[in-house]
Structure formats: C-alpha cells, structure tokens
CSV table of C-alpha atoms in Angstrom, one decimal:
chain,number,residue,atom,x,y,z
X,1,UNK,CA,-17.8,-15.1,-30.2
X,2,UNK,CA,-16.9,-16.8,-33.5
X,3,UNK,CA,-15.4,-20.4,-33.5
X,4,UNK,CA,-11.7,-20.4,-32.7
X,5,UNK,CA,-11.3,-22.3,-36.1
X,6,UNK,CA,-13.8,-20.1,-38.0
X,7,UNK,CA,-11.6,-18.0,-40.2
X,8,UNK,CA,-12.2,-20.0,-43.3
X,9,UNK,CA,-15.9,-20.1,-42.9
X,10,UNK,CA,-18.6,-17.6,-44.2
X,11,UNK,CA,-21.6,-19.1,-42.4
X,12,UNK,CA,-22.4,-19.8,-38.8
X,13,UNK,CA,-22.6,-23.5,-37.9
X,14,UNK,CA,-26.1,-25.0,-38.0
X,15,UNK,CA,-27.5,-25.3,-34.5
X,16,UNK,CA,-28.5,-29.0,-35.0
X,17,UNK,CA,-24.8,-29.6,-36.3
X,18,UNK,CA,-23.4,-27.8,-33.3
X,19,UNK,CA,-25.4,-30.1,-30.9
X,20,UNK,CA,-24.8,-33.2,-32.8
X,21,UNK,CA,-21.1,-32.8,-33.1
X,22,UNK,CA,-20.3,-31.3,-29.7
X,23,UNK,CA,-18.6,-33.7,-27.4
X,24,UNK,CA,-18.4,-31.3,-24.3
X,25,UNK,CA,-21.3,-33.1,-22.5
X,26,UNK,CA,-19.0,-36.2,-21.9
X,27,UNK,CA,-15.4,-35.1,-22.6
X,28,UNK,CA,-15.6,-32.5,-19.8
X,29,UNK,CA,-14.5,-35.5,-17.7
X,30,UNK,CA,-11.0,-35.0,-19.3
X,31,UNK,CA,-10.7,-31.4,-18.2
X,32,UNK,CA,-7.9,-32.0,-15.6
X,33,UNK,CA,-6.0,-34.3,-18.1
X,34,UNK,CA,-6.4,-31.5,-20.7
X,35,UNK,CA,-4.9,-28.9,-18.5
X,36,UNK,CA,-2.2,-31.3,-17.3
X,37,UNK,CA,-1.2,-31.9,-20.9
X,38,UNK,CA,-1.2,-28.3,-21.7
X,39,UNK,CA,0.9,-27.3,-18.7
X,40,UNK,CA,3.6,-29.8,-19.8
X,41,UNK,CA,3.3,-28.7,-23.6
X,42,UNK,CA,3.8,-25.0,-22.8
X,43,UNK,CA,6.6,-25.6,-20.6
X,44,UNK,CA,8.4,-27.5,-23.5
X,45,UNK,CA,7.6,-24.7,-25.7
X,46,UNK,CA,9.3,-22.2,-23.5
X,47,UNK,CA,12.3,-24.5,-22.9
X,48,UNK,CA,12.8,-24.9,-26.7
X,49,UNK,CA,12.6,-21.2,-27.1
X,50,UNK,CA,9.5,-21.3,-29.3
X,51,UNK,CA,7.6,-18.9,-27.1
X,52,UNK,CA,8.9,-16.5,-24.4
X,53,UNK,CA,9.1,-17.9,-20.9
X,54,UNK,CA,7.3,-15.0,-19.6
X,55,UNK,CA,4.3,-16.0,-21.8
X,56,UNK,CA,4.8,-19.6,-20.6
X,57,UNK,CA,4.5,-18.6,-16.9
X,58,UNK,CA,1.4,-16.4,-17.7
X,59,UNK,CA,-0.3,-19.4,-19.5
X,60,UNK,CA,0.5,-21.7,-16.7
X,61,UNK,CA,-1.1,-19.3,-14.1
X,62,UNK,CA,-4.2,-19.1,-16.4
X,63,UNK,CA,-4.4,-22.8,-16.7
X,64,UNK,CA,-4.0,-23.3,-12.9
X,65,UNK,CA,-6.8,-20.6,-12.2
X,66,UNK,CA,-9.1,-22.6,-14.7
X,67,UNK,CA,-7.9,-25.9,-13.0
X,68,UNK,CA,-9.0,-24.5,-9.6
X,69,UNK,CA,-12.4,-23.3,-11.1
X,70,UNK,CA,-13.0,-26.7,-12.5
X,71,UNK,CA,-12.2,-28.6,-9.2
X,72,UNK,CA,-14.5,-26.1,-7.2
X,73,UNK,CA,-17.3,-26.6,-9.7
X,74,UNK,CA,-17.3,-23.0,-10.8
X,75,UNK,CA,-17.1,-23.6,-14.6
X,76,UNK,CA,-20.0,-23.7,-17.0
X,77,UNK,CA,-19.1,-25.5,-20.1
X,78,UNK,CA,-20.6,-24.5,-23.5
X,79,UNK,CA,-21.9,-26.6,-26.3
X,80,UNK,CA,-21.0,-23.8,-28.6
X,81,UNK,CA,-17.3,-24.3,-27.9
X,82,UNK,CA,-17.8,-28.0,-28.9
X,83,UNK,CA,-15.3,-29.9,-26.9
X,84,UNK,CA,-13.1,-29.7,-23.7
X,85,UNK,CA,-10.0,-28.3,-25.6
X,86,UNK,CA,-11.9,-25.4,-27.1
X,87,UNK,CA,-13.7,-24.6,-23.9
X,88,UNK,CA,-10.6,-24.5,-21.8
X,89,UNK,CA,-8.7,-22.5,-24.5
X,90,UNK,CA,-11.7,-20.0,-24.7
X,91,UNK,CA,-11.6,-19.6,-20.9
X,92,UNK,CA,-7.8,-19.0,-21.1
X,93,UNK,CA,-8.2,-16.3,-23.5
X,94,UNK,CA,-10.7,-14.6,-21.3
X,95,UNK,CA,-8.5,-15.1,-18.2
X,96,UNK,CA,-5.1,-13.9,-19.7
X,97,UNK,CA,-5.9,-12.4,-23.1
X,98,UNK,CA,-4.5,-13.0,-26.6
X,99,UNK,CA,-1.2,-14.6,-25.2
X,100,UNK,CA,-3.3,-17.6,-24.4
X,101,UNK,CA,-3.6,-18.3,-28.1
X,102,UNK,CA,0.2,-19.3,-28.0
X,103,UNK,CA,-0.6,-22.4,-26.2
X,104,UNK,CA,-1.7,-24.2,-29.1
X,105,UNK,CA,1.6,-23.7,-31.0
X,106,UNK,CA,2.9,-27.0,-32.3
X,107,UNK,CA,0.0,-29.3,-31.5
X,108,UNK,CA,-3.6,-30.1,-32.8
X,109,UNK,CA,-6.8,-31.1,-31.1
X,110,UNK,CA,-6.0,-34.5,-32.7
X,111,UNK,CA,-2.8,-35.2,-30.7
X,112,UNK,CA,-4.2,-33.1,-27.7
X,113,UNK,CA,-7.2,-35.4,-27.4
X,114,UNK,CA,-5.4,-38.6,-27.7
X,115,UNK,CA,-2.9,-37.3,-24.9
X,116,UNK,CA,-5.9,-36.6,-22.7
X,117,UNK,CA,-7.3,-40.1,-23.1
X,118,UNK,CA,-3.8,-41.6,-22.3
X,119,UNK,CA,-3.4,-39.5,-19.2
X,120,UNK,CA,-7.0,-40.3,-18.1
X,121,UNK,CA,-6.8,-44.1,-18.6
X,122,UNK,CA,-3.5,-44.3,-16.9
X,123,UNK,CA,-4.8,-42.7,-13.8
X,124,UNK,CA,-8.0,-44.8,-13.9
X,125,UNK,CA,-6.1,-48.0,-14.6
X,126,UNK,CA,-3.8,-47.4,-11.5
X,127,UNK,CA,-6.9,-46.8,-9.4
X,128,UNK,CA,-8.7,-50.0,-10.8
X,129,UNK,CA,-5.6,-52.1,-10.0
X,130,UNK,CA,-6.1,-51.1,-6.3
X,131,UNK,CA,-9.8,-51.8,-6.4
X,132,UNK,CA,-9.1,-55.4,-7.9
X,133,UNK,CA,-6.7,-55.9,-4.9
X,134,UNK,CA,-9.5,-55.0,-2.6
X,135,UNK,CA,-11.8,-57.7,-4.1
X,136,UNK,CA,-9.0,-60.1,-3.8
X,137,UNK,CA,-8.4,-59.2,-0.1
X,138,UNK,CA,-12.0,-59.8,0.5
X,139,UNK,CA,-11.9,-63.1,-1.2
X,140,UNK,CA,-9.0,-63.9,1.1
X,141,UNK,CA,-10.8,-63.1,4.2
X,142,UNK,CA,-13.6,-65.3,3.4
X,143,UNK,CA,-11.2,-68.0,2.3
X,144,UNK,CA,-9.2,-68.0,5.5
X,145,UNK,CA,-12.4,-68.3,7.5
X,146,UNK,CA,-13.6,-71.2,5.4
X,147,UNK,CA,-10.5,-73.6,5.1
X,148,UNK,CA,-12.6,-76.2,6.9
X,149,UNK,CA,-15.9,-75.6,5.3
X,150,UNK,CA,-17.1,-78.4,2.9
X,151,UNK,CA,-19.4,-77.7,0.1
X,152,UNK,CA,-20.5,-79.4,-3.1
X,153,UNK,CA,-18.5,-78.7,-6.2
X,154,UNK,CA,-20.4,-78.6,-9.4
X,155,UNK,CA,-20.1,-79.3,-13.1
X,156,UNK,CA,-23.1,-78.7,-15.4
X,157,UNK,CA,-24.6,-77.3,-12.3
X,158,UNK,CA,-24.8,-80.8,-11.0
X,159,UNK,CA,-23.2,-82.1,-7.8
X,160,UNK,CA,-19.7,-83.4,-8.8
X,161,UNK,CA,-17.3,-83.8,-5.9
X,162,UNK,CA,-16.9,-82.2,-2.4
X,163,UNK,CA,-14.7,-79.3,-2.1
X,164,UNK,CA,-13.6,-76.7,0.4
X,165,UNK,CA,-15.6,-73.4,0.1
X,166,UNK,CA,-12.1,-71.6,0.5
X,167,UNK,CA,-11.1,-73.5,-2.6
X,168,UNK,CA,-14.0,-72.3,-4.5
X,169,UNK,CA,-13.4,-68.6,-3.5
X,170,UNK,CA,-9.8,-68.8,-4.3
X,171,UNK,CA,-10.6,-69.7,-7.9
X,172,UNK,CA,-12.0,-66.2,-8.2
X,173,UNK,CA,-9.0,-64.8,-6.5
X,174,UNK,CA,-6.8,-66.1,-9.4
X,175,UNK,CA,-9.3,-64.9,-12.0
X,176,UNK,CA,-9.0,-61.5,-10.7
X,177,UNK,CA,-5.0,-61.9,-10.3
X,178,UNK,CA,-4.9,-62.4,-14.1
X,179,UNK,CA,-7.2,-59.3,-14.7
X,180,UNK,CA,-4.8,-57.3,-12.3
X,181,UNK,CA,-1.8,-58.5,-14.3
X,182,UNK,CA,-3.6,-57.6,-17.6
X,183,UNK,CA,-4.1,-54.1,-16.3
X,184,UNK,CA,-0.6,-53.7,-15.2
X,185,UNK,CA,0.8,-55.0,-18.4
X,186,UNK,CA,-1.7,-52.5,-20.4
X,187,UNK,CA,0.1,-49.5,-18.9
X,188,UNK,CA,3.2,-50.3,-21.2
X,189,UNK,CA,0.9,-49.2,-24.2
X,190,UNK,CA,-0.9,-46.6,-22.3
X,191,UNK,CA,2.5,-44.8,-21.5
X,192,UNK,CA,3.1,-43.9,-25.2
X,193,UNK,CA,2.8,-40.2,-25.6
X,194,UNK,CA,1.2,-38.9,-28.9
X,195,UNK,CA,1.5,-35.2,-28.0
X,196,UNK,CA,3.7,-33.3,-30.6
X,197,UNK,CA,2.2,-35.4,-33.6
X,198,UNK,CA,0.1,-32.4,-34.7
X,199,UNK,CA,-2.9,-33.0,-36.8
X,200,UNK,CA,-1.1,-36.1,-38.5
X,201,UNK,CA,2.2,-35.1,-40.0
X,202,UNK,CA,4.2,-33.6,-37.1
X,203,UNK,CA,5.0,-29.9,-36.8
X,204,UNK,CA,7.3,-27.3,-38.2
X,205,UNK,CA,8.4,-26.0,-34.9
X,206,UNK,CA,11.5,-27.5,-33.2
X,207,UNK,CA,9.6,-29.2,-30.3
X,208,UNK,CA,11.0,-31.8,-27.9
X,209,UNK,CA,8.6,-34.6,-27.7
X,210,UNK,CA,10.8,-36.4,-25.2
X,211,UNK,CA,10.9,-33.6,-23.0
X,212,UNK,CA,7.1,-33.5,-22.9
X,213,UNK,CA,7.0,-37.1,-22.2
X,214,UNK,CA,9.2,-36.6,-19.4
X,215,UNK,CA,7.3,-33.9,-17.9
X,216,UNK,CA,4.0,-36.1,-18.2
X,217,UNK,CA,5.7,-39.3,-17.0
X,218,UNK,CA,5.4,-41.2,-20.2
X,219,UNK,CA,7.9,-44.0,-20.9
X,220,UNK,CA,8.1,-43.3,-24.7
X,221,UNK,CA,6.7,-41.2,-27.7
X,222,UNK,CA,4.9,-42.6,-30.7
X,223,UNK,CA,7.6,-42.8,-33.5
X,224,UNK,CA,4.9,-42.1,-36.3
X,225,UNK,CA,2.7,-39.1,-36.2
X,226,UNK,CA,-0.1,-40.7,-38.2
X,227,UNK,CA,-0.2,-43.7,-35.8
X,228,UNK,CA,0.0,-41.3,-32.8
X,229,UNK,CA,-3.3,-39.5,-33.6
X,230,UNK,CA,-5.1,-42.4,-35.1
X,231,UNK,CA,-4.2,-45.1,-32.4
X,232,UNK,CA,-7.0,-46.3,-30.1
X,233,UNK,CA,-5.5,-49.6,-29.4
X,234,UNK,CA,-4.9,-48.7,-25.7
X,235,UNK,CA,-8.6,-48.0,-25.5
X,236,UNK,CA,-9.5,-51.3,-27.1
X,237,UNK,CA,-7.2,-53.1,-24.8
X,238,UNK,CA,-8.7,-51.6,-21.8
X,239,UNK,CA,-12.2,-52.3,-22.9
X,240,UNK,CA,-11.1,-55.9,-23.6
X,241,UNK,CA,-9.6,-56.3,-20.0
X,242,UNK,CA,-12.6,-54.6,-18.6
X,243,UNK,CA,-14.9,-57.1,-20.5
X,244,UNK,CA,-13.0,-60.0,-19.2
X,245,UNK,CA,-13.1,-58.7,-15.6
X,246,UNK,CA,-16.8,-58.1,-15.9
X,247,UNK,CA,-17.2,-61.7,-16.9
X,248,UNK,CA,-15.6,-62.7,-13.7
X,249,UNK,CA,-17.6,-60.4,-11.6
X,250,UNK,CA,-20.8,-61.6,-13.5
X,251,UNK,CA,-19.8,-65.3,-12.8
X,252,UNK,CA,-19.3,-64.8,-9.0
X,253,UNK,CA,-22.4,-62.6,-8.8
X,254,UNK,CA,-24.4,-65.4,-10.3
X,255,UNK,CA,-23.0,-67.8,-7.8
X,256,UNK,CA,-24.0,-65.2,-5.0
X,257,UNK,CA,-27.6,-65.1,-6.4
X,258,UNK,CA,-27.9,-68.9,-6.5
X,259,UNK,CA,-26.2,-69.6,-3.1
X,260,UNK,CA,-28.4,-66.9,-1.5
X,261,UNK,CA,-31.5,-68.5,-2.7
X,262,UNK,CA,-34.1,-70.4,-0.4
X,263,UNK,CA,-33.3,-73.5,-2.4
X,264,UNK,CA,-29.5,-73.4,-1.5
X,265,UNK,CA,-29.2,-71.2,1.6
X,266,UNK,CA,-25.4,-71.5,1.4
X,267,UNK,CA,-24.8,-67.9,2.1
X,268,UNK,CA,-26.7,-64.8,3.2
X,269,UNK,CA,-25.8,-61.5,1.8
X,270,UNK,CA,-25.6,-58.5,4.2
X,271,UNK,CA,-28.9,-56.3,4.4
X,272,UNK,CA,-27.0,-53.4,3.1
X,273,UNK,CA,-26.4,-55.0,-0.1
X,274,UNK,CA,-30.0,-56.2,-0.7
X,275,UNK,CA,-33.5,-54.6,-1.2
X,276,UNK,CA,-37.0,-55.6,-0.6
X,277,UNK,CA,-40.3,-55.9,-2.5
X,278,UNK,CA,-42.9,-53.3,-2.9
X,279,UNK,CA,-45.6,-56.0,-2.5
X,280,UNK,CA,-44.0,-59.0,-0.9
X,281,UNK,CA,-42.8,-58.2,2.6
X,282,UNK,CA,-40.8,-61.5,3.1
X,283,UNK,CA,-38.5,-60.8,0.2
X,284,UNK,CA,-34.9,-60.1,0.3
X,285,UNK,CA,-33.6,-59.5,-3.1
X,286,UNK,CA,-30.0,-59.8,-4.2
X,287,UNK,CA,-30.1,-56.7,-6.4
X,288,UNK,CA,-26.5,-55.8,-6.3
X,289,UNK,CA,-25.2,-59.1,-7.7
X,290,UNK,CA,-28.0,-59.1,-10.2
X,291,UNK,CA,-27.1,-55.7,-11.3
X,292,UNK,CA,-23.4,-56.4,-11.6
X,293,UNK,CA,-24.4,-59.4,-13.6
X,294,UNK,CA,-26.6,-57.2,-15.9
X,295,UNK,CA,-24.0,-54.3,-16.3
X,296,UNK,CA,-21.6,-56.7,-17.9
X,297,UNK,CA,-23.6,-56.4,-21.1
X,298,UNK,CA,-23.0,-52.6,-21.4
X,299,UNK,CA,-19.3,-53.1,-21.1
X,300,UNK,CA,-19.3,-55.8,-23.8
X,301,UNK,CA,-21.2,-53.5,-25.9
X,302,UNK,CA,-18.7,-50.6,-25.4
X,303,UNK,CA,-15.9,-52.9,-26.6
X,304,UNK,CA,-17.9,-53.9,-29.7
X,305,UNK,CA,-18.9,-50.5,-30.4
X,306,UNK,CA,-15.5,-49.1,-30.7
X,307,UNK,CA,-14.2,-52.1,-32.6
X,308,UNK,CA,-16.9,-51.2,-35.1
X,309,UNK,CA,-16.1,-47.5,-35.3
X,310,UNK,CA,-12.5,-48.1,-36.0
X,311,UNK,CA,-12.7,-51.1,-38.3
X,312,UNK,CA,-13.2,-49.2,-41.6
X,313,UNK,CA,-11.3,-45.8,-40.8
X,314,UNK,CA,-8.5,-44.7,-43.1
X,315,UNK,CA,-5.7,-42.8,-41.6
X,316,UNK,CA,-5.5,-40.5,-39.8
X,317,UNK,CA,-8.1,-38.8,-37.6
X,318,UNK,CA,-11.9,-39.0,-38.5
X,319,UNK,CA,-14.9,-37.5,-36.8
X,320,UNK,CA,-15.9,-41.0,-36.1
X,321,UNK,CA,-13.3,-41.3,-33.5
X,322,UNK,CA,-15.3,-38.9,-31.3
X,323,UNK,CA,-17.3,-42.1,-30.5
X,324,UNK,CA,-14.2,-43.4,-28.7
X,325,UNK,CA,-14.9,-41.5,-25.3
X,326,UNK,CA,-18.3,-42.4,-24.2
X,327,UNK,CA,-17.7,-46.1,-24.0
X,328,UNK,CA,-14.4,-45.7,-22.4
X,329,UNK,CA,-15.7,-43.2,-19.8
X,330,UNK,CA,-18.9,-45.4,-19.2
X,331,UNK,CA,-16.6,-48.6,-18.7
X,332,UNK,CA,-14.3,-46.9,-16.4
X,333,UNK,CA,-17.2,-45.7,-14.3
X,334,UNK,CA,-19.1,-49.1,-14.5
X,335,UNK,CA,-16.1,-51.3,-13.5
X,336,UNK,CA,-15.0,-48.9,-10.8
X,337,UNK,CA,-18.5,-49.0,-9.2
X,338,UNK,CA,-18.6,-52.8,-9.6
X,339,UNK,CA,-15.4,-53.5,-7.8
X,340,UNK,CA,-16.2,-51.0,-5.1
X,341,UNK,CA,-19.5,-52.9,-4.3
X,342,UNK,CA,-18.2,-56.4,-4.9
X,343,UNK,CA,-15.5,-56.3,-2.2
X,344,UNK,CA,-17.5,-55.3,0.8
X,345,UNK,CA,-20.5,-57.6,-0.3
X,346,UNK,CA,-18.2,-60.7,-0.3
X,347,UNK,CA,-16.5,-59.8,2.9
X,348,UNK,CA,-19.7,-59.2,4.8
X,349,UNK,CA,-21.7,-62.2,3.6
X,350,UNK,CA,-22.7,-65.0,6.2
X,351,UNK,CA,-21.5,-68.5,5.2
X,352,UNK,CA,-24.0,-71.2,6.4
X,353,UNK,CA,-21.4,-73.9,6.8
X,354,UNK,CA,-23.8,-76.5,8.2
X,355,UNK,CA,-26.1,-76.2,5.1
X,356,UNK,CA,-23.2,-76.6,2.8
X,357,UNK,CA,-22.0,-79.7,4.7
X,358,UNK,CA,-25.5,-81.2,4.8
X,359,UNK,CA,-25.8,-80.8,1.0
X,360,UNK,CA,-22.6,-82.7,0.6
X,361,UNK,CA,-23.8,-85.4,2.9
X,362,UNK,CA,-26.9,-86.1,1.0
X,363,UNK,CA,-25.7,-86.6,-2.6
X,364,UNK,CA,-23.4,-89.0,-4.6
X,365,UNK,CA,-20.5,-86.6,-5.1
X,366,UNK,CA,-18.2,-89.1,-3.3
X,367,UNK,CA,-18.7,-91.8,-6.0
X,368,UNK,CA,-15.3,-91.2,-7.8
X,369,UNK,CA,-13.7,-92.0,-4.4
X,370,UNK,CA,-15.1,-95.5,-4.7
X,371,UNK,CA,-13.7,-95.9,-8.1
X,372,UNK,CA,-10.2,-94.8,-6.8
X,373,UNK,CA,-10.6,-97.2,-4.0
X,374,UNK,CA,-10.9,-100.1,-6.4
X,375,UNK,CA,-8.0,-98.8,-8.5
X,376,UNK,CA,-5.8,-99.0,-5.3
X,377,UNK,CA,-6.8,-102.7,-5.1
X,378,UNK,CA,-5.6,-103.3,-8.5
X,379,UNK,CA,-8.9,-102.9,-10.6
X,380,UNK,CA,-8.5,-100.9,-13.9
X,381,UNK,CA,-10.2,-97.7,-13.6
X,382,UNK,CA,-12.6,-98.3,-16.4
X,383,UNK,CA,-13.8,-101.5,-14.8
X,384,UNK,CA,-14.1,-99.6,-11.5
X,385,UNK,CA,-16.0,-96.9,-13.2
X,386,UNK,CA,-18.6,-99.3,-14.6
X,387,UNK,CA,-19.0,-101.0,-11.1
X,388,UNK,CA,-19.6,-97.7,-9.3
X,389,UNK,CA,-22.1,-96.7,-11.8
X,390,UNK,CA,-24.1,-99.7,-11.1
X,391,UNK,CA,-23.7,-99.1,-7.2
X,392,UNK,CA,-25.1,-95.5,-7.6
X,393,UNK,CA,-28.0,-96.7,-9.7
X,394,UNK,CA,-28.6,-99.4,-7.0
X,395,UNK,CA,-28.6,-96.8,-4.2
X,396,UNK,CA,-30.8,-94.4,-6.1
X,397,UNK,CA,-33.3,-97.1,-6.8
X,398,UNK,CA,-33.3,-98.1,-3.1
X,399,UNK,CA,-33.5,-94.4,-2.0
X,400,UNK,CA,-30.1,-94.6,-0.3
X,401,UNK,CA,-26.9,-92.5,-0.4
X,402,UNK,CA,-23.6,-94.3,-0.7
X,403,UNK,CA,-22.8,-94.1,3.0
X,404,UNK,CA,-26.2,-95.8,3.7
X,405,UNK,CA,-25.5,-99.0,1.9
X,406,UNK,CA,-24.1,-102.0,4.0
X,407,UNK,CA,-20.8,-103.6,3.5
X,408,UNK,CA,-22.7,-106.8,2.2
X,409,UNK,CA,-24.3,-104.6,-0.5
X,410,UNK,CA,-20.9,-103.2,-1.5
X,411,UNK,CA,-19.4,-106.8,-1.7
X,412,UNK,CA,-22.2,-107.9,-3.8
X,413,UNK,CA,-20.8,-105.7,-6.7
X,414,UNK,CA,-17.0,-106.6,-5.8
X,415,UNK,CA,-15.2,-108.7,-3.4
X,416,UNK,CA,-12.5,-106.0,-3.2
X,417,UNK,CA,-14.5,-103.9,-0.9
X,418,UNK,CA,-13.5,-103.8,2.9
X,419,UNK,CA,-15.0,-102.1,5.9
X,420,UNK,CA,-12.6,-99.0,5.3
X,421,UNK,CA,-14.8,-97.9,2.4
X,422,UNK,CA,-17.0,-96.1,4.8
X,423,UNK,CA,-14.1,-94.0,5.9
X,424,UNK,CA,-13.1,-93.3,2.4
X,425,UNK,CA,-16.6,-92.0,1.6
X,426,UNK,CA,-16.7,-89.5,4.5
X,427,UNK,CA,-16.8,-86.0,2.9
X,428,UNK,CA,-13.9,-84.6,4.8
X,429,UNK,CA,-11.8,-87.7,3.7
X,430,UNK,CA,-12.8,-87.2,0.1
X,431,UNK,CA,-11.7,-83.5,0.3
X,432,UNK,CA,-8.4,-84.3,2.1
X,433,UNK,CA,-7.5,-87.0,-0.2
X,434,UNK,CA,-7.2,-84.5,-3.0
X,435,UNK,CA,-3.7,-83.2,-2.0
X,436,UNK,CA,-2.2,-82.8,-5.3
X,437,UNK,CA,-0.8,-79.4,-6.2
X,438,UNK,CA,-3.8,-76.9,-6.6
X,439,UNK,CA,-6.1,-79.4,-5.2
X,440,UNK,CA,-9.0,-78.9,-2.6
X,441,UNK,CA,-7.3,-80.4,0.5
X,442,UNK,CA,-6.9,-78.0,3.4
X,443,UNK,CA,-3.0,-78.3,3.2
X,444,UNK,CA,-3.1,-77.3,-0.4
X,445,UNK,CA,-5.7,-74.6,0.2
X,446,UNK,CA,-3.5,-73.2,3.0
X,447,UNK,CA,-0.6,-73.1,0.7
X,448,UNK,CA,-2.7,-71.4,-1.9
X,449,UNK,CA,-3.7,-68.6,0.6
X,450,UNK,CA,0.0,-68.0,1.4
X,451,UNK,CA,0.6,-67.6,-2.2
X,452,UNK,CA,-2.3,-65.5,-2.8
X,453,UNK,CA,-1.1,-63.1,0.0
X,454,UNK,CA,2.4,-62.7,-1.6
X,455,UNK,CA,0.6,-61.9,-5.0
X,456,UNK,CA,-1.3,-58.9,-3.3
X,457,UNK,CA,1.8,-57.7,-1.6
X,458,UNK,CA,4.1,-58.0,-4.6
X,459,UNK,CA,1.8,-55.7,-6.8
C-alpha cells in the first residue's frame, strides 16, 4: 500500500530513508494517547457539523477496537507506516473502510503528535508525583524510628557536628518535596492543548478547539498555531525537573553506598537490593544505589540533547523535532524505575545506631560547643575560636578526644572553663542544644516530621 501522503510523489521511499526516518520503534508508546486525542477530535468534528455523527460513531468504534487490540498485544506496528499516527490511521482504514480517512480532517500530524506528548506527559507526571510521595513516606518511616539516633554530620566529607540521623534523612525529604512541587507546577504548562493548530497555520474548517480541550481535560489551548506545533518547552521543563530529581536520588544513593561500606557500617541494605560477586563470596555490593547514581547521567544527557536539537530551529515544525521523544520516554522510564526502587530500599535498610554513636564519641565534632560555651562566659567568638583550635591541636598531639581532657588541661587554656564543660561536650547535649527552628534537636526534628506529614497529605 502506498504512503497515505504519497499522492505528490513519483518514486517509492528509499528503504534506508524509510528505516532512518521512521519513529514507530519508540513512538508506539504513545499509541493510547494518540487514540485518546483522536476520539476527542472526531467527537468535536461531529458536534461542529464538519462530518456526520454516523461517521463519528463508526470512527470511534473503530478506534476503540484498535485500542483493545493494542492493550491486548494483538497489534504489529509497521516501519513502512513511519509513525504511530500513520500506523493507527491505516489500521482504522482497514477496520472501517474509507470513512476512517475523515478522522484527519482539520488536523495535521504536527499538532497531533504534540497533543500525544502533552497527554502522555500529563499522565506520567501525575504518576511520578505519587512515586515521589512514596519515597518521602519511606524517609519519614526511617526518620520516626531514628529521632534519638545520633550520627556525625559532615562538611567536605569531614566530621563537622553531631546531628540526628532523622535530621539527615529529612533533608532529603525536603529536596523531594521541592521536586514534587515542581512536577505539580509543570502541569500548568502541560495542560495546554495544541490540537487544532494544524500543520502550522490553523485550519479552514470551523472547529471548536475549546470543546476539544474540554473533552481531553486541558485547561487552555495554545493561542498561536505556530507556537502550538513547535513548542517543546513542556518537555524541556520535565527533563529539567527530572534532572534535578535524579541529582537528589544520586546524592542519597551516594550516601547509602558510603554508609553501607565496611569503613562506615552505619547502615546495611536489605539483601533484596544488593548483589554478590562472581569471584569473592564475601561481597555484598550496593548495586542498586550505584546504578541509580549512574543513571543520573543519561537523564542529564536527554535534557542537553533536546536543548541542542531545539536551539537553532526556525518555526514551525522540523523533522529534527522527532528527536524529542526518545529522551522524554527514556527519562520517564528511568525516573519511574528509580523512584520505585528507592522507596523500599530506604524503608527496609537496617540502621546501626550504636555504630553511628561510637563514631560521634570518637572525634572532635563537639569543638564548636566549647567555643559557644566560652562565648556565654563573655569571651568574643573569634577569641574563643582561637582557644578551641589550640585545645583541639593539644588533644590530637596527646592522642585524646575532647571528653578525655582533664579540667586542669582546659583551665590551662582559659580560666573560664568549669566542670560543666564535660556535660556540654556530651553528644546528646550537643545535638539538643541546637534547638533553633530547623535545627537538629529532637524537639525541632519532631516538629519537622509533623510538618512533613502535612505536606504528604496536602498533595
């Protein structure tokens, strides 16, 4: 059968060109969205009197039959028919005859494919929002169980100050909260309908684009037909949000890899999220967080790829824009799979509370509290900072920690020290002293947890 657009051509398409330009290998994932858009379009055509309602019902029945076949896996897509639109239109013609050709009245593949992607991305974004919530819930589960668990806090990957493990986990909760809010906000741009813009200039038929938008649940229609068919901002925005989210996924994955190492032993990942070695039987490898960390690069690449495709394109549609789909589809799949793995992996990990505490008890991360102690005695902070630096150096030289020094040794650096300095230096006191809003004290962390729970419910 000749191409549906082949009337103007005198030669068959070169086989290599056919394979190179075909998109059906990946845009078949938009099949159900393509049918959904066509259902609304033909309904609008009938209501506007552009085609008879009898034809509308016949076309809708045909589309429904094709939809069921696709869902049941009974459809074989063809490279010769190029893309998902032509594949479905050909199936429709075979199903109901020439009347199927009326479906394409008042539209082009340009506004059709844009509509498909809007529909697809809207559905996927809503699902991703729920998956982000599941990750947040897993973080909350662990946070609630570790409100009293003290661990070293780090800067530059060096011991800095003691913090609660719950506080550390909640930092990721808020990262994912912003990701979730970005996804929710992006729905405003996704919910613009391009259908009815035609190839680039609109159509001569008296269509009702607002009615189509209503049928498909879109909030508004593109007011400019050129913009409607050439806009891929909504995909760029999604890829950008996905890249930021994968950054957060990668960061917590990195910590899980470090924390589960023999050197740290802060946590142990459940066996179901680890693998072994083919040669070293003792190994338990954190393959899942490593791969989550690694997959971040491909999502970044998809964003840069589409930015590069679009940067020099004149209006309106160009074949270059066929390159918009694979990166989007791949990113959706990657992000979806990553979130589905991350949530249960966090929730099922074992936290070694004693190991975390022993790490805090054998470092100098309580040094700042000595400086704060001297400040409460009236000493300027900068002078206190210098004194504590000397005390830390003295302790290191004598192979002691700050709690190991005697009161006489402290007084040799400043007469302001009293016996209560040893209470101030206890890890639990260090943590509880940081009771400012957003701080790591158990009171503040419990308030954070309550706020976090309201965030999950509110969305």
